[in-house]
């Protein structure tokens, strides 16, 4: 059980800043997913924690102790690489055993054949074989111990990499996109296996991925990174329900959040030709509410579809309907949403709706997320638009 | 066009590979067959006619003193040049790859002997090793060692030629190893570092050496072939002497064929030499290739 603190890490490659003042804290046994688009610096951060890369500034602490001067070996961390990085000339058993061999045997004991002359080496080798068998058993690799990585499928290689990481019970697990080389079915299955394994072993884990679904489904907390900065850290629910920035809101959640153009107006927000009364926790724009352009995010489940003539409805044209069996998704074109809108609808409606049809769509005020001109979230409670205003416009 | 792919267009395929086939037949297959036929005759270069003698030329080989000396010398030469030039090439590649700067310079410098004309370089070596005025002996002189006639003494001539051969081949092997090193995934070294194998020696045995396996096999075979083909230095410096101490197979073939005009005999020698090289190539393909690719 180990805590991990990442404090004020900065890193540049040449003139290009990769990490800017990144700080994260993980408690004992926590599973943190770092998620972000490729090039956001998440892998570099993981490599700095592993000790494979040195930070320009800042510090990595395990159990409160800075480990910045230690090589990877001295940190007792284990890492699973995107390519798995298995040793192709070793069998599965030898691959899994390597961290133990390097840790438990000295240089002389590692010589091939030394076990013939030393009883202590024989005993150590036996212990290692036992631990390897346990790890292999945990990951259903027992039947494959004598194979070489080249004879294994992608999913099996991935499990070997996991076994090699967990076999010596490291203080920290670091996983760098471990599922991205697997096909979709296997990815879903392995996702659950890794999450369960982590919970069972209780090892503090940092999991880097560009796939927000992985992050949401596996981690206890998520850190969302863009361009070397952490935009938000929170539970999957916090990040989904109250994203800190428009970038986070757009990155997290499938299908993507719908972004509507809106303007601040006295007493609320002008959206779709109506005034939606809004109470701001802190006045946006540094005090006075100006007529600034803002954006409003609506999750797919935050839309209500109905008769275009109904109260508070915005007219929208159906461009495409996805029927998913238990529910459906309606892709809509409306004036306020330049990039289109996606609404979650019930399966019955999805069966009836035809592309080209005009429908009414109304965002649920409780689900509206307001973002200022700088993309940051505006903390506001939005109420129902007045129908009087609707008629006036 | 229907039916099987390319059906009715066989002539086009043949037309397209014709230049390659023509070259192969004219310059490889044809001459080989010609040599094989000549090896069964007693033809003398320039003679109007030749008699078929069957396998007589081959039967005479085991009893031929010059052939036995040449074969032994060639094997000794290969046994010195191959391991030393391969290990040296590997060492140089590791040093160059790990050099913080000047990689291109070192790479070019060590590759220079490969691209330079061996005959011209042989003259330079002859001067360097000259018994009285060569820098090598001047250097030995400052150490109080009497001057050595490296190339003129039967006991030292073959090792000296082998040293020149090593100088010639190490750079070539280095370039092959450099290519092999480039193909080792960086992540493997990082995985090794995380797994606790981070000292240079541990990195080498855990990752570098095993992953260089295919390259190593290739380099060893190529180095063997190249060393067995030693000719220029012998022809330019020693002409097989002194007292046949540097007689090697290719030089013997050349002498027999174009010095003594005994084409039948020289052809039989050539066929034996060719058979040896073929066996080497087969060993590489059949036996070893599968064992180093980890499948």
XYZ file of C-alpha atoms in Angstrom:
688
model
C 0.000 0.000 0.000
C 1.546 3.206 -1.174
C 0.523 6.794 -1.725
C 1.754 8.623 -4.794
C 2.144 12.389 -4.973
C 3.001 14.160 -8.190
C 3.935 17.715 -7.297
C 4.325 20.572 -9.766
C 5.878 18.520 -12.580
C 7.164 20.522 -15.556
C 8.763 19.010 -18.634
C 9.823 20.334 -22.017
C 11.281 18.557 -25.013
C 13.484 21.250 -26.518
C 11.368 24.365 -26.763
C 8.094 22.418 -26.629
C 6.490 22.322 -23.204
C 4.935 18.905 -22.613
C 3.873 19.120 -18.976
C 2.987 22.370 -17.247
C 2.724 22.340 -13.487
C 1.030 18.960 -13.156
C 0.062 17.895 -9.658
C -1.879 14.762 -8.701
C -2.289 12.815 -5.485
C -3.247 9.142 -5.144
C -4.282 7.502 -1.902
C -3.539 3.924 -0.852
C -4.775 1.432 -3.409
C -6.398 4.047 -5.570
C -6.961 3.550 -9.314
C -6.431 6.823 -11.140
C -6.908 7.050 -14.879
C -5.147 9.830 -16.745
C -7.093 10.475 -19.902
C -6.574 12.924 -22.724
C -6.034 13.150 -26.469
C -2.728 11.895 -27.868
C 0.077 14.366 -27.321
C -1.370 15.793 -24.105
C 1.634 14.608 -22.101
C -0.018 11.773 -20.194
C 2.476 9.114 -21.244
C 5.412 11.397 -20.475
C 3.973 11.956 -17.009
C 3.733 8.199 -16.468
C 7.322 7.740 -17.599
C 8.446 10.434 -15.189
C 6.692 8.575 -12.359
C 8.417 5.358 -13.481
C 11.793 7.090 -13.552
C 12.322 6.506 -17.266
C 12.280 10.238 -17.882
C 13.481 13.091 -15.675
C 11.241 16.070 -14.942
C 12.571 19.587 -15.442
C 10.908 20.738 -12.234
C 8.683 19.226 -9.597
C 8.802 16.049 -7.602
C 7.398 12.516 -7.465
C 6.834 11.147 -3.969
C 6.032 7.626 -2.869
C 4.655 7.478 0.669
C 5.773 11.090 1.015
C 9.397 10.318 0.122
C 10.798 12.037 -2.998
C 12.065 9.424 -5.456
C 13.257 11.796 -8.179
C 16.894 10.758 -7.799
C 16.129 7.030 -7.922
C 16.309 4.904 -11.094
C 13.189 2.862 -11.986
C 14.585 -0.171 -10.150
C 14.960 1.799 -6.920
C 11.359 2.999 -7.023
C 9.871 -0.499 -7.043
C 7.291 0.403 -9.647
C 5.967 -1.911 -12.354
C 4.902 -0.781 -15.776
C 2.826 -2.289 -18.560
C 3.734 -0.852 -21.940
C 1.428 -0.267 -24.872
C 3.531 -2.660 -26.982
C 3.744 -5.039 -23.962
C 7.562 -4.997 -24.379
C 7.901 -8.732 -23.757
C 11.322 -10.303 -24.244
C 10.860 -12.302 -27.463
C 13.626 -14.819 -26.724
C 12.240 -15.806 -23.313
C 9.356 -18.122 -22.554
C 6.282 -16.785 -20.807
C 7.606 -18.177 -17.522
C 10.972 -16.508 -18.009
C 9.330 -13.223 -18.931
C 7.226 -13.219 -15.797
C 10.175 -14.332 -13.665
C 12.618 -11.692 -14.850
C 11.763 -8.980 -12.289
C 12.123 -11.552 -9.507
C 15.362 -12.953 -10.929
C 16.827 -9.463 -11.097
C 15.679 -8.620 -7.582
C 16.255 -11.871 -5.685
C 19.381 -13.330 -7.300
C 22.802 -11.727 -7.380
C 24.979 -11.577 -10.442
C 26.664 -14.915 -9.757
C 23.436 -16.725 -8.975
C 21.962 -15.600 -12.267
C 24.653 -17.447 -14.250
C 23.155 -20.338 -16.180
C 23.926 -23.589 -14.403
C 24.795 -21.973 -11.083
C 21.888 -23.786 -9.499
C 23.798 -27.011 -10.010
C 26.452 -25.942 -7.515
C 24.508 -23.799 -5.062
C 21.680 -25.069 -2.893
C 20.728 -21.494 -1.998
C 20.300 -20.664 -5.676
C 18.189 -23.776 -6.167
C 15.944 -22.707 -3.296
C 15.663 -19.156 -4.632
C 14.852 -20.426 -8.122
C 12.169 -22.680 -6.641
C 10.629 -19.765 -4.757
C 10.611 -17.711 -7.947
C 9.006 -20.547 -9.921
C 6.299 -20.780 -7.262
C 5.559 -17.051 -7.384
C 5.519 -17.134 -11.188
C 3.064 -20.043 -11.129
C 0.793 -18.065 -8.791
C 0.850 -15.000 -11.035
C 0.297 -17.134 -14.122
C -2.627 -18.832 -12.441
C -4.191 -15.478 -11.587
C -4.108 -14.484 -15.262
C -4.969 -17.903 -16.751
C -1.518 -18.308 -18.247
C -0.626 -21.623 -16.617
C -0.993 -23.574 -19.846
C 1.185 -21.144 -21.776
C 4.245 -20.941 -19.525
C 6.560 -22.684 -22.007
C 5.502 -20.696 -25.038
C 7.345 -17.728 -26.464
C 5.600 -14.362 -26.910
C 5.679 -14.847 -30.694
C 3.339 -17.835 -30.308
C 0.727 -15.934 -28.300
C -2.301 -13.892 -29.306
C -2.511 -10.186 -28.504
C -4.713 -10.780 -25.493
C -2.396 -13.474 -24.125
C 0.658 -11.237 -24.546
C -1.180 -8.522 -22.738
C -1.837 -10.866 -19.816
C 1.827 -11.885 -19.742
C 2.775 -8.211 -19.493
C 0.309 -7.822 -16.614
C 1.664 -10.918 -14.880
C 5.217 -9.636 -15.224
C 4.107 -6.363 -13.655
C 2.248 -7.826 -10.699
C 4.529 -10.784 -9.938
C 6.779 -8.858 -7.568
C 3.956 -6.948 -5.874
C 5.301 -3.485 -6.693
C 4.406 -0.362 -4.735
C 2.827 1.235 -7.808
C 1.331 -0.111 -11.036
C 1.782 2.045 -14.105
C -0.196 1.105 -17.206
C 0.408 2.919 -20.476
C -2.463 2.337 -22.916
C -2.404 -1.410 -22.223
C -5.564 -2.159 -24.198
C -5.080 -0.124 -27.342
C -3.626 -3.042 -29.335
C -6.580 -5.326 -28.613
C -9.760 -5.713 -30.625
C -12.989 -4.245 -29.287
C -14.472 -7.385 -27.704
C -11.262 -8.336 -25.957
C -10.807 -4.754 -24.791
C -14.126 -4.727 -22.964
C -13.371 -8.070 -21.340
C -9.808 -7.185 -20.334
C -11.008 -3.829 -19.016
C -13.098 -5.608 -16.405
C -10.337 -8.107 -15.614
C -7.770 -5.407 -14.955
C -10.173 -3.409 -12.797
C -11.039 -6.488 -10.732
C -7.407 -7.526 -10.432
C -6.441 -4.077 -9.216
C -9.182 -4.114 -6.609
C -8.148 -7.586 -5.449
C -4.461 -6.704 -5.136
C -5.087 -3.217 -3.787
C -2.006 -1.790 -5.488
C -2.017 1.948 -6.160
C -2.435 2.270 -9.926
C -1.987 4.944 -12.552
C -3.631 4.068 -15.855
C -2.982 6.166 -18.931
C -5.424 6.014 -21.826
C -6.814 8.122 -24.625
C -10.100 6.238 -24.416
C -12.452 7.980 -22.050
C -14.702 4.904 -21.858
C -11.808 2.930 -20.356
C -11.119 5.704 -17.903
C -14.780 6.026 -16.896
C -15.390 2.305 -16.449
C -12.191 1.297 -14.661
C -10.939 4.112 -12.479
C -12.012 5.335 -9.088
C -10.879 8.800 -10.153
C -10.062 10.385 -13.508
C -7.587 13.130 -14.364
C -8.356 14.790 -17.700
C -5.353 16.347 -19.424
C -5.072 18.737 -22.342
C -1.848 20.224 -23.706
C 0.211 19.374 -20.668
C -2.281 20.613 -18.110
C -4.649 18.752 -15.831
C -8.070 20.313 -16.427
C -9.947 18.281 -13.880
C -9.554 15.479 -11.376
C -12.614 13.737 -10.036
C -14.722 10.604 -9.919
C -16.132 9.487 -13.276
C -19.511 10.868 -12.222
C -18.106 14.265 -11.207
C -16.215 14.596 -14.454
C -19.285 13.632 -16.490
C -21.886 15.665 -14.594
C -19.892 18.764 -13.818
C -16.972 19.076 -16.222
C -14.564 21.872 -15.358
C -14.132 23.039 -18.937
C -15.712 22.729 -22.340
C -12.718 20.615 -23.426
C -13.397 18.113 -20.634
C -17.121 18.108 -21.409
C -16.457 17.398 -25.072
C -13.828 14.732 -24.361
C -15.744 12.737 -21.759
C -18.985 11.022 -22.650
C -20.224 9.076 -25.679
C -21.890 10.281 -27.757
C -20.312 13.708 -27.553
C -21.964 16.527 -25.669
C -23.951 18.944 -27.832
C -22.603 22.494 -27.809
C -25.113 25.300 -28.339
C -24.253 28.952 -29.014
C -25.737 31.324 -26.466
C -25.290 34.844 -25.083
C -25.321 36.258 -21.614
C -28.209 38.614 -21.118
C -29.579 40.533 -18.129
C -31.202 37.974 -15.869
C -29.982 34.895 -17.678
C -28.898 33.338 -20.938
C -30.298 33.902 -24.419
C -30.520 30.518 -26.100
C -32.526 29.659 -29.158
C -34.307 33.015 -29.102
C -35.494 32.667 -25.495
C -34.250 33.976 -22.190
C -33.395 31.260 -19.738
C -33.214 32.745 -16.234
C -29.882 31.835 -14.616
C -28.513 32.338 -11.112
C -24.720 32.479 -11.156
C -22.753 31.345 -8.116
C -20.065 33.858 -9.042
C -20.838 36.621 -11.524
C -19.221 35.596 -14.825
C -16.812 37.889 -16.618
C -15.393 39.339 -13.410
C -18.463 41.070 -12.007
C -20.675 42.777 -14.529
C -22.642 40.482 -16.787
C -21.702 41.655 -20.262
C -23.251 40.553 -23.501
C -20.514 37.974 -23.976
C -20.900 34.948 -26.189
C -20.942 31.775 -24.168
C -21.521 28.157 -24.973
C -24.008 25.774 -23.464
C -23.384 22.060 -23.264
C -26.188 19.517 -23.236
C -25.630 15.801 -22.702
C -27.613 13.492 -25.033
C -29.964 12.567 -22.178
C -30.577 16.289 -21.448
C -32.865 16.761 -24.453
C -36.604 16.287 -24.606
C -38.139 15.721 -28.047
C -41.689 16.676 -28.894
C -44.066 18.623 -31.119
C -42.215 21.566 -32.745
C -45.159 23.802 -31.787
C -45.018 22.765 -28.138
C -43.999 25.218 -25.377
C -40.269 26.031 -25.262
C -39.482 23.798 -28.207
C -36.732 24.612 -30.735
C -37.294 23.454 -34.272
C -34.779 20.859 -35.443
C -34.371 18.677 -38.488
C -33.532 15.004 -38.047
C -30.360 14.191 -39.993
C -29.796 10.617 -38.861
C -31.245 8.116 -36.388
C -29.246 5.365 -34.661
C -31.383 2.502 -33.400
C -29.537 0.700 -30.599
C -32.212 -1.738 -29.455
C -32.771 -0.580 -25.882
C -32.637 3.072 -26.876
C -31.821 5.330 -29.805
C -29.837 8.384 -30.741
C -31.234 11.192 -32.835
C -28.756 13.399 -34.697
C -30.375 16.789 -35.141
C -29.643 19.973 -37.045
C -30.702 23.212 -35.409
C -29.677 26.855 -35.687
C -28.212 27.097 -32.191
C -25.943 24.056 -32.630
C -23.448 24.690 -35.434
C -21.942 21.219 -35.134
C -25.231 19.410 -34.750
C -26.938 17.953 -31.710
C -27.301 14.411 -30.412
C -30.296 13.451 -28.312
C -30.893 10.151 -26.555
C -34.413 8.938 -27.320
C -36.392 5.845 -26.435
C -36.313 2.867 -28.744
C -39.918 3.303 -29.831
C -39.333 6.835 -31.025
C -36.102 5.765 -32.712
C -38.112 3.267 -34.744
C -40.575 5.905 -35.893
C -38.348 8.917 -36.519
C -37.313 9.452 -40.139
C -34.372 11.514 -41.432
C -35.511 14.836 -42.859
C -38.432 15.088 -40.427
C -38.827 18.279 -38.377
C -39.170 17.802 -34.628
C -39.186 20.016 -31.579
C -36.314 19.736 -29.134
C -36.025 21.289 -25.701
C -32.969 21.093 -23.428
C -33.769 20.225 -19.825
C -32.649 23.307 -17.838
C -31.291 21.139 -15.020
C -28.863 19.502 -17.444
C -27.473 22.693 -18.990
C -23.729 23.226 -18.587
C -22.574 26.816 -19.157
C -19.057 27.616 -20.378
C -17.570 31.123 -20.521
C -15.660 32.579 -23.454
C -12.414 31.086 -22.071
C -13.959 27.617 -22.084
C -14.175 27.412 -18.279
C -17.319 26.237 -16.658
C -19.689 28.897 -15.253
C -21.337 27.724 -12.079
C -24.998 28.549 -12.625
C -28.483 27.275 -11.932
C -30.681 27.643 -14.970
C -34.465 27.737 -14.828
C -37.279 27.235 -17.334
C -37.434 29.868 -20.056
C -40.510 32.047 -19.853
C -42.958 31.271 -22.574
C -43.909 34.977 -22.624
C -40.412 35.762 -23.827
C -40.733 32.999 -26.347
C -43.805 34.568 -27.832
C -42.191 38.013 -27.745
C -39.270 36.774 -29.819
C -9.619 -11.715 -69.180
C -11.337 -14.392 -67.189
C -10.295 -17.595 -65.496
C -7.249 -17.922 -63.315
C -5.301 -14.775 -62.477
C -2.911 -13.919 -65.250
C -4.347 -16.693 -67.400
C -3.114 -16.253 -70.964
C -0.657 -13.589 -69.903
C 2.214 -15.942 -69.047
C 4.294 -14.405 -71.817
C 4.001 -11.001 -70.121
C 5.320 -12.402 -66.852
C 8.231 -14.006 -68.651
C 8.914 -10.771 -70.524
C 9.003 -8.830 -67.279
C 11.444 -11.170 -65.551
C 13.477 -11.699 -68.717
C 16.235 -9.161 -67.877
C 16.800 -10.756 -64.469
C 16.679 -14.304 -65.860
C 19.002 -13.369 -68.710
C 21.522 -11.840 -66.312
C 21.315 -14.825 -63.993
C 21.813 -17.320 -66.810
C 24.589 -15.362 -68.510
C 26.617 -14.433 -65.462
C 25.833 -17.040 -62.779
C 24.187 -20.195 -64.020
C 25.975 -20.389 -67.374
C 29.507 -19.931 -66.039
C 28.815 -22.354 -63.177
C 27.701 -25.053 -65.593
C 30.649 -24.272 -67.850
C 33.048 -24.613 -64.913
C 31.362 -27.852 -63.850
C 31.798 -29.256 -67.383
C 35.414 -28.067 -67.630
C 36.183 -29.678 -64.293
C 35.485 -33.033 -65.967
C 38.084 -32.423 -68.712
C 41.819 -31.996 -68.963
C 41.483 -28.753 -70.913
C 44.477 -26.417 -70.917
C 43.878 -22.711 -71.492
C 44.423 -22.012 -75.192
C 44.435 -25.683 -76.194
C 42.413 -26.605 -79.285
C 40.868 -29.725 -77.824
C 40.213 -31.373 -74.508
C 39.577 -34.933 -73.387
C 36.869 -36.041 -70.969
C 38.532 -37.401 -67.860
C 35.536 -37.980 -65.610
C 36.177 -37.309 -61.953
C 39.958 -37.587 -62.264
C 40.478 -33.926 -61.413
C 38.487 -34.382 -58.191
C 40.158 -37.672 -57.336
C 43.540 -35.966 -57.568
C 42.614 -33.218 -55.097
C 43.095 -35.076 -51.789
C 46.614 -36.012 -52.848
C 47.427 -32.510 -54.084
C 49.813 -30.889 -51.566
C 49.127 -27.314 -52.737
C 45.381 -27.845 -52.464
C 45.720 -29.248 -48.928
C 47.908 -26.320 -47.852
C 45.559 -23.794 -49.482
C 42.511 -25.364 -47.860
C 44.154 -25.424 -44.428
C 45.392 -21.840 -44.764
C 41.972 -20.636 -45.896
C 40.299 -22.338 -42.927
C 42.872 -20.897 -40.484
C 42.465 -17.463 -42.035
C 38.672 -17.707 -41.713
C 38.917 -19.040 -38.181
C 40.933 -15.970 -37.138
C 39.231 -13.266 -39.187
C 35.594 -14.297 -38.629
C 35.330 -14.347 -34.815
C 37.638 -11.375 -34.272
C 36.056 -9.173 -36.931
C 32.543 -10.109 -35.757
C 33.285 -9.382 -32.092
C 35.168 -6.225 -33.010
C 32.292 -5.149 -35.257
C 29.820 -5.749 -32.435
C 31.973 -3.815 -29.969
C 32.411 -0.927 -32.381
C 28.669 -0.876 -33.111
C 27.839 -0.727 -29.405
C 30.392 2.060 -28.866
C 29.234 4.061 -31.882
C 25.563 3.580 -30.963
C 26.260 4.772 -27.423
C 28.451 7.685 -28.467
C 27.002 10.984 -27.273
C 28.243 12.760 -30.427
C 30.041 12.161 -33.686
C 28.203 8.980 -34.611
C 28.302 9.766 -38.322
C 32.044 10.410 -38.160
C 32.867 7.138 -36.397
C 30.504 5.190 -38.614
C 32.179 6.544 -41.754
C 35.697 6.180 -40.333
C 35.261 2.510 -39.460
C 33.500 1.791 -42.742
C 36.300 3.355 -44.790
C 38.356 0.117 -45.190
C 35.301 -1.539 -46.754
C 34.910 1.016 -49.518
C 38.589 1.575 -50.200
C 40.358 -0.450 -52.891
C 41.917 -3.454 -51.216
C 44.826 -3.730 -53.635
C 45.803 -0.105 -52.997
C 45.401 -0.590 -49.267
C 47.533 -3.717 -49.491
C 50.411 -1.574 -50.756
C 49.910 0.778 -47.807
C 49.984 -2.189 -45.411
C 53.087 -3.524 -47.083
C 54.790 -0.212 -46.384
C 53.468 0.002 -42.813
C 54.826 -3.479 -42.073
C 58.086 -3.111 -44.015
C 60.914 -4.867 -42.105
C 63.309 -1.893 -42.098
C 61.427 1.341 -42.759
C 57.828 0.457 -41.798
C 56.292 2.503 -38.940
C 55.191 -0.740 -37.255
C 58.777 -1.865 -36.823
C 59.959 1.643 -35.871
C 57.362 1.517 -33.101
C 58.607 -1.901 -32.004
C 62.138 -0.497 -32.118
C 61.294 2.185 -29.559
C 60.084 -0.623 -27.306
C 63.387 -2.389 -27.766
C 61.985 -5.198 -29.887
C 63.956 -6.315 -32.919
C 62.354 -5.579 -36.313
C 60.049 -8.328 -37.596
C 59.536 -9.343 -41.195
C 55.789 -9.786 -40.674
C 54.916 -10.529 -44.287
C 58.147 -12.259 -45.224
C 58.272 -14.851 -42.498
C 56.361 -18.098 -42.877
C 55.289 -18.135 -39.227
C 53.796 -14.622 -39.181
C 52.517 -14.055 -42.699
C 49.100 -15.702 -42.288
C 48.250 -14.018 -38.952
C 49.427 -10.709 -40.420
C 47.207 -11.123 -43.471
C 44.401 -12.092 -41.082
C 44.976 -8.854 -39.143
C 44.609 -6.896 -42.373
C 41.474 -8.920 -43.114
C 40.066 -8.025 -39.702
C 40.800 -4.367 -40.344
C 39.007 -4.725 -43.663
C 35.908 -6.533 -42.341
C 35.251 -5.162 -38.852
C 33.747 -1.942 -40.217
C 31.464 -3.891 -42.544
C 30.238 -6.043 -39.653
C 29.819 -2.928 -37.527
C 27.447 -1.387 -40.050
C 25.363 -4.588 -40.096
C 25.243 -4.616 -36.291
C 24.287 -0.931 -36.211
C 21.300 -1.731 -38.400
C 20.421 -4.605 -36.057
C 20.700 -2.368 -32.986
C 18.369 0.153 -34.593
C 15.660 -2.480 -34.906
C 15.565 -3.249 -31.171
C 12.468 -1.551 -29.706
C 13.380 1.150 -27.190
C 10.513 0.015 -24.960
C 12.330 -3.260 -24.291
C 15.194 -1.394 -22.641
C 12.703 0.602 -20.618
C 10.879 -2.553 -19.578
C 14.237 -4.028 -18.574
C 15.030 -0.916 -16.538
C 11.698 -1.151 -14.705
C 12.211 -4.901 -14.183
C 15.567 -4.212 -12.558
C 17.985 -4.931 -15.416
C 19.511 -1.495 -15.795
C 23.287 -1.962 -15.570
C 25.020 -1.943 -18.984
C 25.994 -5.602 -18.712
C 22.474 -6.645 -17.650
C 20.936 -4.602 -20.462
C 23.272 -6.278 -22.914
C 22.454 -9.849 -21.850
C 18.746 -9.269 -21.223
C 17.898 -7.303 -24.347
C 20.682 -6.373 -26.760
C 22.391 -9.706 -27.333
C 19.282 -11.910 -27.637
C 17.596 -9.426 -29.951
C 20.710 -9.186 -32.079
C 20.490 -12.969 -32.624
C 19.264 -12.840 -36.242
C 21.784 -10.107 -37.064
C 24.592 -12.041 -35.390
C 23.875 -15.171 -37.401
C 23.732 -13.192 -40.607
C 26.973 -11.366 -39.806
C 28.818 -14.580 -38.898
C 27.817 -16.275 -42.151
C 28.639 -13.227 -44.250
C 31.958 -12.778 -42.439
C 32.856 -16.440 -43.017
C 32.032 -16.177 -46.722
C 33.966 -12.958 -47.038
C 36.993 -14.357 -45.248
C 37.036 -17.504 -47.375
C 37.088 -15.264 -50.408
C 40.394 -13.651 -49.394
C 42.425 -12.960 -52.544
C 43.516 -9.354 -53.122
C 45.929 -9.033 -50.217
C 47.544 -12.368 -51.030
C 47.843 -11.576 -54.740
C 49.148 -8.058 -54.152
C 51.546 -8.657 -51.242
C 52.699 -12.248 -50.818
C 51.691 -14.240 -53.926
C 51.058 -17.139 -51.592
C 54.565 -17.084 -50.114
C 56.838 -17.430 -48.373
C 57.007 -21.172 -48.966
C 53.218 -21.362 -49.574
C 52.582 -20.128 -46.032
C 49.913 -17.756 -47.348
C 48.593 -19.958 -50.143
C 44.767 -19.665 -50.042
C 42.097 -21.362 -52.150
C 41.124 -18.486 -54.439
C 44.778 -17.669 -55.083
C 45.506 -21.321 -55.876
C 42.575 -21.417 -58.297
C 43.831 -18.255 -59.953
C 47.392 -19.602 -60.202
C 46.354 -22.997 -61.514
C 43.974 -21.526 -64.073
C 45.759 -18.463 -65.308
C 49.341 -19.091 -64.208
C 49.693 -22.745 -65.230
C 46.717 -22.828 -67.642
C 45.386 -26.028 -65.994
C 41.755 -25.082 -66.403
C 40.364 -28.573 -65.666
C 42.152 -28.694 -62.344
C 41.266 -25.100 -61.459
C 37.617 -25.797 -62.308
C 37.519 -28.776 -59.975
C 38.953 -26.562 -57.212
C 36.319 -23.939 -57.953
C 33.515 -26.488 -57.696
C 34.791 -27.661 -54.311
C 35.007 -24.070 -53.122
C 31.481 -23.365 -54.386
C 30.147 -26.481 -52.667
C 31.649 -25.286 -49.379
C 29.965 -21.896 -49.669
C 26.646 -23.534 -50.585
C 26.777 -25.752 -47.509
C 27.365 -22.665 -45.363
C 24.362 -20.920 -46.873
C 22.195 -24.009 -46.372
C 23.261 -24.283 -42.729
C 22.163 -20.705 -42.249
C 18.791 -21.118 -43.891
C 17.819 -24.577 -42.687
C 19.300 -24.933 -39.266
C 19.961 -21.666 -37.578
C 17.506 -19.188 -39.034
C 14.573 -20.669 -37.163
C 16.355 -20.801 -33.850
C 17.214 -17.123 -33.640
C 13.914 -15.598 -34.691
C 12.067 -16.815 -31.596
C 9.024 -18.320 -33.216
